[in-house]
XYZ file of C-alpha atoms in Angstrom:
668
model
C -122.949 65.191 -124.390
C -123.918 61.516 -124.498
C -127.710 61.349 -124.147
C -127.740 58.806 -121.324
C -125.262 60.903 -119.357
C -127.352 64.018 -119.846
C -130.433 62.276 -118.452
C -128.816 60.399 -115.574
C -125.935 62.708 -114.654
C -125.337 63.846 -111.085
C -123.732 67.238 -110.855
C -120.313 67.448 -111.422
C -120.413 71.227 -107.343
C -119.633 85.896 -99.773
C -118.504 89.301 -100.438
C -116.617 90.720 -103.329
C -115.360 94.300 -103.079
C -115.872 95.571 -106.614
C -118.470 97.982 -107.969
C -121.686 98.520 -106.033
C -124.308 95.817 -106.482
C -126.061 96.171 -109.807
C -129.832 96.133 -110.203
C -131.554 93.320 -112.127
C -132.054 94.078 -115.798
C -134.190 92.613 -118.550
C -131.218 91.098 -120.356
C -129.919 89.055 -117.428
C -130.683 85.331 -117.540
C -131.697 84.169 -114.074
C -132.742 80.893 -112.515
C -136.488 80.949 -111.789
C -137.052 80.322 -108.086
C -140.179 78.203 -108.348
C -142.604 77.488 -105.550
C -143.805 73.943 -104.968
C -147.151 74.705 -106.619
C -145.543 76.271 -109.700
C -143.454 73.277 -110.721
C -146.102 70.909 -112.120
C -147.964 73.518 -114.227
C -144.698 74.904 -115.571
C -143.471 71.421 -116.399
C -146.689 70.554 -118.222
C -146.808 73.871 -120.096
C -143.189 73.834 -121.245
C -143.225 70.185 -122.266
C -146.285 70.926 -124.415
C -144.356 73.740 -126.090
C -141.371 71.484 -126.641
C -143.584 68.875 -128.280
C -144.717 71.531 -130.758
C -141.063 72.265 -131.519
C -140.512 68.573 -132.207
C -143.360 68.655 -134.692
C -141.730 71.599 -136.461
C -138.457 69.687 -136.654
C -140.241 66.681 -138.138
C -141.808 68.864 -140.850
C -138.512 70.267 -142.157
C -137.992 69.462 -145.826
C -134.632 68.462 -147.247
C -133.343 70.351 -150.256
C -133.562 73.822 -148.750
C -130.523 76.044 -149.114
C -128.288 75.700 -146.046
C -130.553 72.858 -144.908
C -128.056 71.417 -142.419
C -127.415 74.753 -140.693
C -131.173 75.397 -140.396
C -131.728 71.885 -139.101
C -129.039 72.261 -136.437
C -130.370 75.693 -135.496
C -133.877 74.340 -134.928
C -132.381 71.414 -133.015
C -130.416 73.870 -130.892
C -133.558 75.826 -130.019
C -135.245 72.616 -128.954
C -132.313 71.741 -126.685
C -132.274 75.280 -125.268
C -135.951 74.916 -124.353
C -135.340 71.523 -122.794
C -132.430 72.858 -120.741
C -134.447 75.900 -119.608
C -136.934 73.496 -118.060
C -134.587 70.773 -116.841
C -131.754 72.884 -115.399
C -133.683 74.928 -112.806
C -135.907 72.015 -111.736
C -132.941 69.677 -111.162
C -131.086 72.405 -109.269
C -134.037 73.116 -106.968
C -134.445 69.392 -106.409
C -130.954 69.479 -104.870
C -130.834 72.841 -103.082
C -134.302 74.109 -102.219
C -134.878 74.427 -98.449
C -138.557 73.560 -99.052
C -139.129 69.780 -98.999
C -142.292 70.253 -101.089
C -140.253 71.916 -103.836
C -137.742 69.088 -103.777
C -140.529 66.509 -103.803
C -142.561 68.159 -106.579
C -139.451 68.491 -108.730
C -139.005 64.718 -108.946
C -142.047 63.838 -111.105
C -141.188 66.738 -113.405
C -137.660 65.390 -113.838
C -139.067 61.963 -114.703
C -141.419 63.533 -117.278
C -138.464 65.403 -118.802
C -136.528 62.143 -119.116
C -139.454 60.468 -120.843
C -139.862 63.374 -123.238
C -136.149 63.372 -124.064
C -136.210 59.614 -124.644
C -139.045 60.095 -127.133
C -136.974 62.684 -129.014
C -133.961 60.405 -129.221
C -136.033 57.485 -130.404
C -137.691 59.555 -133.143
C -136.671 57.813 -136.362
C -137.716 60.697 -138.611
C -135.499 63.232 -136.833
C -132.680 60.685 -136.655
C -132.881 60.258 -140.425
C -132.786 64.026 -140.975
C -129.687 64.423 -138.767
C -127.992 61.457 -140.420
C -128.562 62.813 -143.921
C -127.513 66.385 -143.085
C -124.197 67.497 -144.568
C -122.282 69.589 -141.994
C -120.978 72.961 -143.123
C -117.890 72.942 -140.889
C -115.970 71.089 -138.171
C -118.228 72.290 -135.339
C -121.357 71.049 -137.099
C -119.623 67.789 -137.956
C -118.818 67.160 -134.278
C -122.353 68.161 -133.253
C -123.857 65.815 -135.824
C -121.720 62.932 -134.577
C -122.673 63.650 -130.953
C -126.388 63.757 -131.787
C -126.216 60.532 -133.767
C -124.359 58.871 -130.893
C -127.116 60.022 -128.526
C -129.825 58.625 -130.808
C -128.046 55.312 -131.129
C -127.469 55.110 -127.374
C -131.185 55.703 -126.815
C -132.039 52.756 -129.063
C -133.357 54.404 -132.211
C -131.952 51.553 -134.319
C -133.296 48.772 -132.118
C -136.350 46.704 -132.958
C -139.627 48.255 -131.745
C -139.844 45.808 -128.850
C -136.279 46.472 -127.707
C -136.731 50.208 -128.198
C -139.750 50.197 -125.929
C -137.820 48.230 -123.315
C -134.975 50.748 -123.583
C -137.444 53.546 -122.872
C -138.687 51.698 -119.790
C -135.123 51.157 -118.547
C -134.167 54.811 -118.960
C -137.290 55.939 -117.118
C -136.737 53.496 -114.282
C -133.065 54.437 -113.937
C -134.087 58.077 -113.604
C -136.525 57.149 -110.842
C -133.898 55.081 -109.056
C -131.418 57.945 -109.226
C -133.921 60.373 -107.706
C -134.799 58.022 -104.872
C -131.165 57.129 -104.156
C -130.149 60.800 -103.910
C -133.182 61.636 -101.759
C -132.393 58.882 -99.260
C -128.937 60.362 -98.663
C -129.872 64.045 -98.938
C -132.906 63.864 -96.651
C -131.322 61.695 -93.954
C -131.611 64.057 -90.987
C -130.473 61.612 -88.355
C -128.344 63.122 -85.601
C -125.931 61.345 -83.287
C -125.465 62.156 -79.627
C -121.941 62.374 -78.189
C -121.118 62.884 -74.534
C -118.704 65.728 -73.656
C -115.916 63.237 -72.893
C -116.263 61.849 -76.435
C -115.558 65.320 -77.827
C -112.090 65.636 -76.308
C -109.461 66.695 -78.811
C -111.835 68.715 -80.982
C -110.960 72.383 -81.590
C -112.622 74.968 -79.370
C -114.308 76.703 -82.310
C -115.860 73.386 -83.370
C -117.216 72.799 -79.864
C -118.555 76.337 -79.643
C -120.543 75.923 -82.868
C -121.781 72.359 -82.272
C -125.432 71.854 -81.347
C -126.279 70.581 -77.867
C -129.297 68.606 -76.728
C -131.291 69.033 -73.531
C -128.981 66.660 -71.650
C -125.818 68.604 -72.427
C -124.619 66.127 -75.051
C -123.460 67.195 -78.484
C -125.836 66.514 -81.387
C -124.065 65.975 -84.730
C -125.423 65.326 -88.191
C -123.912 64.331 -91.517
C -122.739 67.669 -92.960
C -119.068 67.816 -93.830
C -118.241 70.691 -91.416
C -119.532 68.423 -88.628
C -118.148 65.085 -89.758
C -114.676 65.744 -91.166
C -113.156 67.651 -88.209
C -114.557 65.043 -85.831
C -112.731 62.273 -87.699
C -109.521 64.333 -87.680
C -109.496 65.470 -84.059
C -111.738 63.434 -81.738
C -109.476 61.451 -79.396
C -112.044 58.738 -78.760
C -111.559 55.898 -81.211
C -114.899 54.404 -80.208
C -116.667 57.696 -80.966
C -114.928 57.996 -84.317
C -115.905 54.426 -85.162
C -119.552 55.061 -84.290
C -119.687 58.280 -86.293
C -117.983 56.770 -89.348
C -120.256 53.732 -89.250
C -123.385 55.900 -89.324
C -121.950 58.280 -91.926
C -121.037 55.485 -94.330
C -124.448 53.865 -93.818
C -126.528 57.014 -94.241
C -128.134 55.710 -97.442
C -129.204 52.357 -95.997
C -131.204 50.193 -95.856
C -132.895 51.131 -99.146
C -130.042 52.345 -101.340
C -128.076 49.114 -101.794
C -131.197 47.528 -103.270
C -131.744 50.532 -105.542
C -128.147 50.271 -106.725
C -128.549 46.562 -107.360
C -131.596 47.205 -109.517
C -129.762 49.935 -111.428
C -126.797 47.647 -112.120
C -129.151 44.923 -113.373
C -130.969 47.358 -115.658
C -127.714 48.714 -117.091
C -126.554 45.199 -117.845
C -129.831 44.514 -119.623
C -129.482 47.799 -121.503
C -126.059 46.811 -122.816
C -127.462 43.449 -123.868
C -130.136 45.140 -125.982
C -127.298 46.516 -128.107
C -125.349 43.270 -128.201
C -122.675 44.280 -125.692
C -121.497 41.909 -122.994
C -121.299 44.569 -120.280
C -122.463 48.067 -119.499
C -118.815 49.122 -119.275
C -118.321 48.157 -122.935
C -121.462 50.062 -123.899
C -120.560 53.253 -121.998
C -116.811 53.387 -122.620
C -117.044 53.312 -126.390
C -118.013 57.019 -126.242
C -115.218 58.057 -123.882
C -111.504 58.714 -124.183
C -110.602 55.283 -122.803
C -112.805 53.470 -125.381
C -112.629 49.973 -123.803
C -112.710 48.264 -120.382
C -109.323 46.728 -121.213
C -107.805 50.197 -121.557
C -109.263 51.248 -118.191
C -108.061 48.067 -116.487
C -104.587 48.540 -117.935
C -104.467 52.129 -116.725
C -105.651 51.206 -113.222
C -103.053 48.413 -113.062
C -100.289 50.905 -113.871
C -101.494 53.325 -111.199
C -101.809 50.458 -108.697
C -98.190 49.475 -109.278
C -97.098 53.042 -108.613
C -99.193 53.318 -105.443
C -99.064 49.979 -103.602
C -95.720 50.356 -101.856
C -96.390 53.986 -100.984
C -99.697 53.087 -99.335
C -98.035 50.284 -97.328
C -95.211 52.580 -96.222
C -97.615 55.294 -95.073
C -99.763 52.881 -93.088
C -96.635 51.462 -91.442
C -95.585 54.989 -90.504
C -99.002 55.655 -88.976
C -98.789 52.456 -86.927
C -95.323 53.347 -85.706
C -96.391 56.871 -84.831
C -99.452 55.595 -82.947
C -97.329 53.052 -81.065
C -94.881 55.739 -79.996
C -97.636 58.214 -79.049
C -99.509 55.670 -76.903
C -96.466 53.711 -75.719
C -97.670 50.530 -77.432
C -95.917 47.625 -79.051
C -96.121 47.644 -82.844
C -98.150 44.437 -82.722
C -100.787 46.234 -80.645
C -100.821 49.377 -82.789
C -103.472 48.636 -85.393
C -104.793 51.350 -87.698
C -108.480 50.963 -88.421
C -110.479 52.832 -91.036
C -111.816 55.276 -88.466
C -108.240 55.940 -87.316
C -106.711 57.053 -90.612
C -107.730 60.725 -90.649
C -107.027 61.111 -86.924
C -103.536 59.650 -86.937
C -102.614 61.329 -90.203
C -103.513 64.640 -88.603
C -101.487 63.824 -85.491
C -98.469 62.762 -87.543
C -98.615 65.903 -89.679
C -98.803 68.084 -86.583
C -95.756 66.362 -85.108
C -93.631 65.841 -88.197
C -94.488 68.918 -90.269
C -95.855 71.279 -87.584
C -99.002 71.554 -89.665
C -102.547 71.644 -88.283
C -105.456 71.648 -90.743
C -107.758 73.484 -88.359
C -105.198 76.234 -87.851
C -105.450 76.975 -91.568
C -108.932 78.423 -91.079
C -107.495 81.682 -89.778
C -105.475 82.018 -93.009
C -108.518 81.243 -95.185
C -111.568 83.005 -93.694
C -114.626 81.932 -95.631
C -115.646 85.555 -96.169
C -112.320 86.126 -97.946
C -112.005 82.831 -99.823
C -114.761 83.476 -102.352
C -113.664 86.982 -103.408
C -110.095 85.662 -103.500
C -110.830 82.911 -106.028
C -112.884 85.386 -108.052
C -109.939 87.780 -108.091
C -107.495 85.033 -109.094
C -109.858 83.958 -111.879
C -110.331 87.558 -112.957
C -106.592 88.121 -113.317
C -106.088 84.890 -115.244
C -109.030 85.114 -117.601
C -109.697 88.864 -117.929
C -113.086 88.791 -116.218
C -114.870 90.577 -113.374
C -117.489 89.270 -110.948
C -120.088 91.904 -110.061
C -122.540 91.277 -107.255
C -126.218 91.788 -108.106
C -129.392 91.430 -106.064
C -131.651 88.853 -107.694
C -134.248 86.351 -106.441
C -132.578 83.349 -104.759
C -133.804 80.141 -103.111
C -132.144 80.812 -99.734
C -130.833 83.876 -97.926
C -127.273 82.486 -97.968
C -127.172 82.394 -101.781
C -125.429 85.178 -103.703
C -125.395 86.008 -107.396
C -122.683 87.600 -109.578
C -122.643 88.765 -113.165
C -119.497 87.701 -115.009
C -118.113 90.536 -117.139
C -115.458 90.375 -119.841
C -112.887 93.071 -119.010
C -111.910 93.728 -122.616
C -115.378 94.195 -124.094
C -117.198 95.139 -120.848
C -119.910 92.714 -121.978
C -121.791 90.469 -119.579
C -120.849 86.922 -120.561
C -122.712 84.931 -117.914
C -123.722 84.620 -114.290
C -122.919 82.506 -111.242
C -124.816 81.685 -108.069
C -122.859 80.871 -104.909
C -124.484 78.527 -102.360
C -121.748 77.237 -100.068
C -123.134 76.658 -96.560
C -124.818 73.471 -95.277
C -128.504 73.251 -94.441
C -131.102 70.561 -94.004
C -132.230 68.849 -97.202
C -129.458 70.279 -99.366
C -127.138 68.330 -101.673
C -124.465 67.111 -99.293
C -121.242 67.295 -101.275
C -119.644 70.017 -103.410
C -120.586 70.482 -107.060
C -120.995 72.989 -109.852
C -124.378 72.813 -111.571
C -124.299 74.005 -115.173
C -127.921 75.132 -115.187
C -127.771 77.128 -118.428
C -125.347 76.418 -121.259
C -123.960 78.907 -123.749
C -125.061 79.214 -127.372
C -123.672 82.051 -129.462
C -126.197 81.145 -132.156
C -128.977 82.199 -129.773
C -127.008 84.961 -127.999
C -127.429 82.745 -124.944
C -125.272 83.472 -121.904
C -124.388 80.647 -119.487
C -125.305 80.363 -115.810
C -123.598 78.035 -113.337
C -124.167 77.389 -109.633
C -121.506 76.562 -107.053
C -122.959 74.322 -104.342
C -120.857 73.338 -101.329
C -121.039 72.699 -97.577
C -118.241 74.740 -96.042
C -117.461 75.888 -92.525
C -118.835 79.427 -92.171
C -115.819 80.744 -90.280
C -112.902 79.516 -92.341
C -111.602 76.832 -94.672
C -108.871 74.300 -93.990
C -106.357 73.246 -96.631
C -108.596 70.501 -97.963
C -111.593 72.820 -98.247
C -109.654 75.525 -100.073
C -108.695 72.844 -102.626
C -112.349 71.834 -102.882
C -113.253 75.476 -103.526
C -110.731 75.834 -106.346
C -111.757 72.459 -107.785
C -115.438 73.365 -108.000
C -114.629 76.862 -109.211
C -112.757 75.199 -112.045
C -116.012 73.467 -113.025
C -117.871 76.762 -112.614
C -115.505 78.561 -115.001
C -115.744 75.707 -117.501
C -119.466 76.439 -117.645
C -119.654 80.215 -117.433
C -116.757 80.966 -119.816
C -118.118 78.629 -122.461
C -118.535 80.286 -125.849
C -119.919 77.474 -127.976
C -122.207 77.856 -130.957
C -124.552 75.079 -129.851
C -125.857 74.468 -126.329
C -125.277 70.708 -126.642
C -121.537 71.408 -126.724
C -121.444 73.986 -123.931
C -119.334 73.896 -120.796
C -118.735 70.545 -119.150
C -120.360 68.505 -121.949
C -116.951 66.928 -122.670
C -116.192 63.233 -122.272
C -116.728 61.904 -118.756
C -113.036 60.984 -118.442
C -111.964 64.541 -119.326
C -114.549 66.606 -117.437
C -112.600 66.647 -114.149
C -109.328 67.806 -115.717
C -109.983 71.586 -115.688
C -111.180 71.474 -112.076
C -108.340 69.238 -110.908
C -105.821 71.537 -112.572
C -107.258 74.537 -110.749
C -106.565 72.901 -107.376
C -102.927 73.921 -107.852
C -103.906 77.557 -107.236
C -104.849 76.541 -103.676
C -101.265 75.611 -102.826
C -98.981 78.123 -104.541
C -97.601 81.387 -103.187
C -98.416 83.380 -106.338
C -102.119 82.939 -105.759
C -102.322 82.460 -101.976
C -100.396 85.684 -101.315
C -103.399 87.595 -102.679
C -105.872 86.233 -100.133
C -105.236 88.662 -97.199
C -106.406 91.528 -99.430
C -109.952 90.212 -99.061
C -110.120 89.508 -95.343
C -112.943 91.517 -93.711
C -110.577 91.941 -90.766
C -106.855 91.310 -90.616
C -105.813 87.733 -91.248
C -102.302 86.277 -91.392
C -100.626 85.737 -94.732
C -99.236 82.407 -95.862
C -95.448 82.664 -95.853
C -92.823 80.431 -97.484
C -92.334 78.374 -94.335
C -96.049 77.642 -93.936
C -96.394 76.907 -97.630
C -93.614 74.338 -97.428
C -95.205 72.727 -94.386
C -98.534 72.637 -96.197
C -96.937 70.929 -99.164
C -95.049 68.417 -97.021
C -98.259 67.562 -95.169
C -100.187 67.252 -98.441
C -97.678 64.790 -99.818
C -98.066 62.452 -96.865
C -101.067 60.199 -97.343
C -101.190 60.345 -101.114
C -100.550 56.616 -101.324
C -103.562 55.977 -99.074
C -105.676 58.428 -101.072
C -104.763 57.084 -104.517
C -105.238 53.512 -103.349
C -108.753 54.380 -102.215
C -109.519 56.007 -105.567
C -108.291 52.893 -107.350
C -110.568 50.744 -105.178
C -113.577 52.908 -106.054
C -112.712 52.762 -109.750
C -112.152 48.986 -109.755
C -115.381 48.433 -107.852
C -117.284 50.532 -110.358
C -115.774 48.623 -113.286
C -116.491 45.250 -111.642
C -120.116 46.221 -110.983
C -120.547 47.071 -114.646
C -118.701 44.029 -115.970
C -119.941 40.954 -117.801
C -121.817 39.467 -114.839
C -124.294 41.133 -112.491
C -122.886 41.146 -108.964
C -124.567 41.918 -105.673
C -123.209 45.418 -104.854
C -122.806 44.814 -101.112
C -121.198 41.398 -101.406
C -118.820 42.607 -104.110
C -117.823 45.638 -102.024
C -117.192 43.488 -98.969
C -114.986 41.146 -100.995
C -112.999 43.932 -102.631
C -112.556 46.114 -99.558
C -111.587 43.047 -97.498
C -108.539 42.577 -99.739
C -107.182 46.053 -98.973
C -104.658 46.648 -96.175
C -107.297 48.141 -93.866
C -109.881 45.487 -94.629
C -113.654 45.631 -94.515
C -115.549 46.964 -91.488
C -118.420 44.529 -90.782
C -121.845 46.096 -91.078
C -120.811 49.061 -93.221
C -122.604 49.562 -96.523
C -120.562 52.149 -98.409
C -122.250 51.475 -101.800
C -125.505 52.828 -100.377
C -124.129 56.378 -100.422
C -121.784 56.106 -103.429
C -123.872 58.571 -105.420
C -121.485 58.689 -108.388
C -122.601 55.207 -109.398
C -126.216 56.310 -109.769
C -125.324 59.118 -112.145
C -122.931 59.951 -114.934
C -119.969 58.171 -113.349
C -121.343 54.651 -113.817
C -118.458 52.742 -115.447
C -116.687 56.083 -115.275
C -115.280 56.638 -111.802
C -111.821 55.855 -113.195
C -112.224 59.241 -114.906
C -111.023 61.053 -111.785
C -107.600 59.421 -112.151
C -107.634 59.568 -115.955
C -108.480 63.287 -115.861
C -105.739 63.958 -113.330
C -103.185 62.740 -115.840
C -104.384 65.443 -118.238
C -104.783 68.076 -115.508
C -101.203 67.804 -114.289
C -99.898 67.712 -117.846
C -101.808 70.903 -118.711
C -100.214 72.605 -115.686
C -96.837 72.254 -117.376
C -97.919 74.870 -119.939
C -97.729 77.505 -117.185
C -94.041 76.689 -116.678
C -94.283 77.344 -112.946
C -95.891 80.802 -113.344
C -99.502 80.241 -112.332
C -100.619 83.874 -112.556
C -99.417 84.229 -116.152
C -102.458 85.845 -117.775
C -101.138 85.172 -121.278
C -101.248 81.421 -120.654
C -104.539 81.883 -118.829
C -105.945 83.622 -121.885
C -104.789 80.782 -124.108
C -106.369 78.264 -121.738
C -109.632 80.200 -121.766
C -109.761 80.189 -125.571
C -108.586 76.621 -126.203
C -110.241 74.761 -123.303
C -112.860 76.726 -121.381
C -114.553 78.469 -124.301
C -114.650 75.431 -126.570
C -116.757 73.062 -124.440
C -117.000 69.822 -126.412
C -116.581 71.308 -129.891
C -113.502 69.070 -130.058
C -112.694 65.703 -128.477
C -110.939 65.947 -125.122
C -107.579 64.814 -126.449
C -107.729 67.406 -129.217
C -108.609 70.141 -126.742
C -105.569 69.287 -124.625
C -103.353 69.105 -127.690
C -104.512 72.548 -128.840
C -103.560 74.024 -125.450
C -100.259 72.216 -124.949
C -99.119 72.323 -128.573
C -98.168 68.646 -128.289
C -99.585 65.234 -127.436
C -100.437 64.822 -123.720
C -98.361 62.493 -121.552
C -98.525 61.040 -118.028
C -95.100 61.987 -116.646
C -96.360 64.697 -114.271
C -99.052 62.362 -112.915
C -96.637 59.614 -111.945
C -94.202 62.196 -110.584
C -97.056 63.449 -108.380
C -97.690 59.956 -107.015
C -93.987 59.558 -106.279
C -93.791 62.982 -104.624
C -91.322 64.193 -107.244
C -93.402 66.594 -109.318
C -91.627 69.904 -109.861
C -93.913 72.893 -109.313
């Protein structure tokens, strides 16, 4: 993985009736659940040990037999040690319920970044890697990746520029920590009178917190916010809630983002590049800003008319529902989810909230484990191990053919105060067959405890796709494990897996796991689900294009003020800009690995939908699943993304399925 991404990356994102829970054993790799007082001493102790490993690497002498293989093996052990420190600390920084743990993790993370920068600016080690002659294709790719990381860290710069590069990397890490903390630890709650809650489902109202005055008290978790925006009849209440939700990182975060953008621009200049986008993209599939701009222009052309048509339909539907003239039937940003939901209920007889009874949360997790087990010949076996919160569960992942334990996963899917607020899979421990090292990944989400709607079941399959990419990795070197692929390919496996959330072959299995009887999805419901999903795709893709264009503009040849640029760009969209909103202050992707890379969500979707074609409409085909496991999931970044896709498809990838999806014409 590119060094700067590794340092600054944000994470990419329960009962299972199998064998009885296993007991912990000495061979199982677990995440250490550190107390607040344990973090600093552990950080200091392990960094000291890693520095001794660096000294050993520096002392290696060329000319030994199999020198390159020994060099890469020692390098691999160093990276394993670094990951064993970094992975758990960064996870706990995002999920620990103890604010002292989260706070004490931050200085350790900064120290890790500084240590890693020192490694990648070490000229002696750089020379050794550069002169090593790889023994095979895997070592050749590893060598190239390491050299890229050294060059990105500034090893070839003048001493003065190299020192400035070190300062920039350290400061960017600090900015990223503070930005995430300002969003994650925002515990503000909004008060809504009972009349403002009209339209919301009864189960939502029953679970919502109340204050001493009888009003409803709502925070910023997704199970609170999303249903409100879909169902609350009061437009004024929706506007107030959306305003506060979008601004939950202000007033500090826009300034932090501005500083980060300025530092990235300076960083690119140290290397002679005119923009950070040029600097970052040269390591990715797209290669150049021009290629990204061309791609986004093509997608925009395919989306513009569809977005306009959908917004016109929403206006017409609102006018009819409220007996208004079309001229008086405006759709504002806080109206979109609400009126889309109303239109889908009327036109397609589809209600997102009603889907929760089909997808009980207690059944959803064992269901996706079962689907994954059938596809990839694996089992998930529950085990009791130390965890950071009582809601967290752990499973060993077992290969069915060999009966060997190949990894482990932690499941942490319910919201709580101070927790990472989105959905992500954290690859805490990467695989390395050279060290007999088994991978560990963590699924983090914020789901409704009672049941999932259609959108949430897609989120579950998406993040489980990331989880599998990590835990099924079988790479020789830890640097190439799991999701270490190019930033504009990393979303493809997870986006592809979303299809299993909307097909009868997989959904028909879900009732088997309901703790009490739940209805099964039938053909009629499935068709209504699909019809409802298709409506709004123009609006959704247009929004993704805006995010991607904004990201590219921020990282272009001139340094722009993030808020002013956002206001200008959003103002040009059909729904316009809402005065006073500061969306960039909670756009966490831009403070992590998606800087000059948000386009990757669309770019990856091209590859994801193309890879689906290999299944030929039979999603539970375990033979194709086995091929996918071996050619994509197990290989990590041992090959470039395009080569990985080619090895699975048996041909060059193309974009036909992607544009068919936008047009609503993709054949399942």
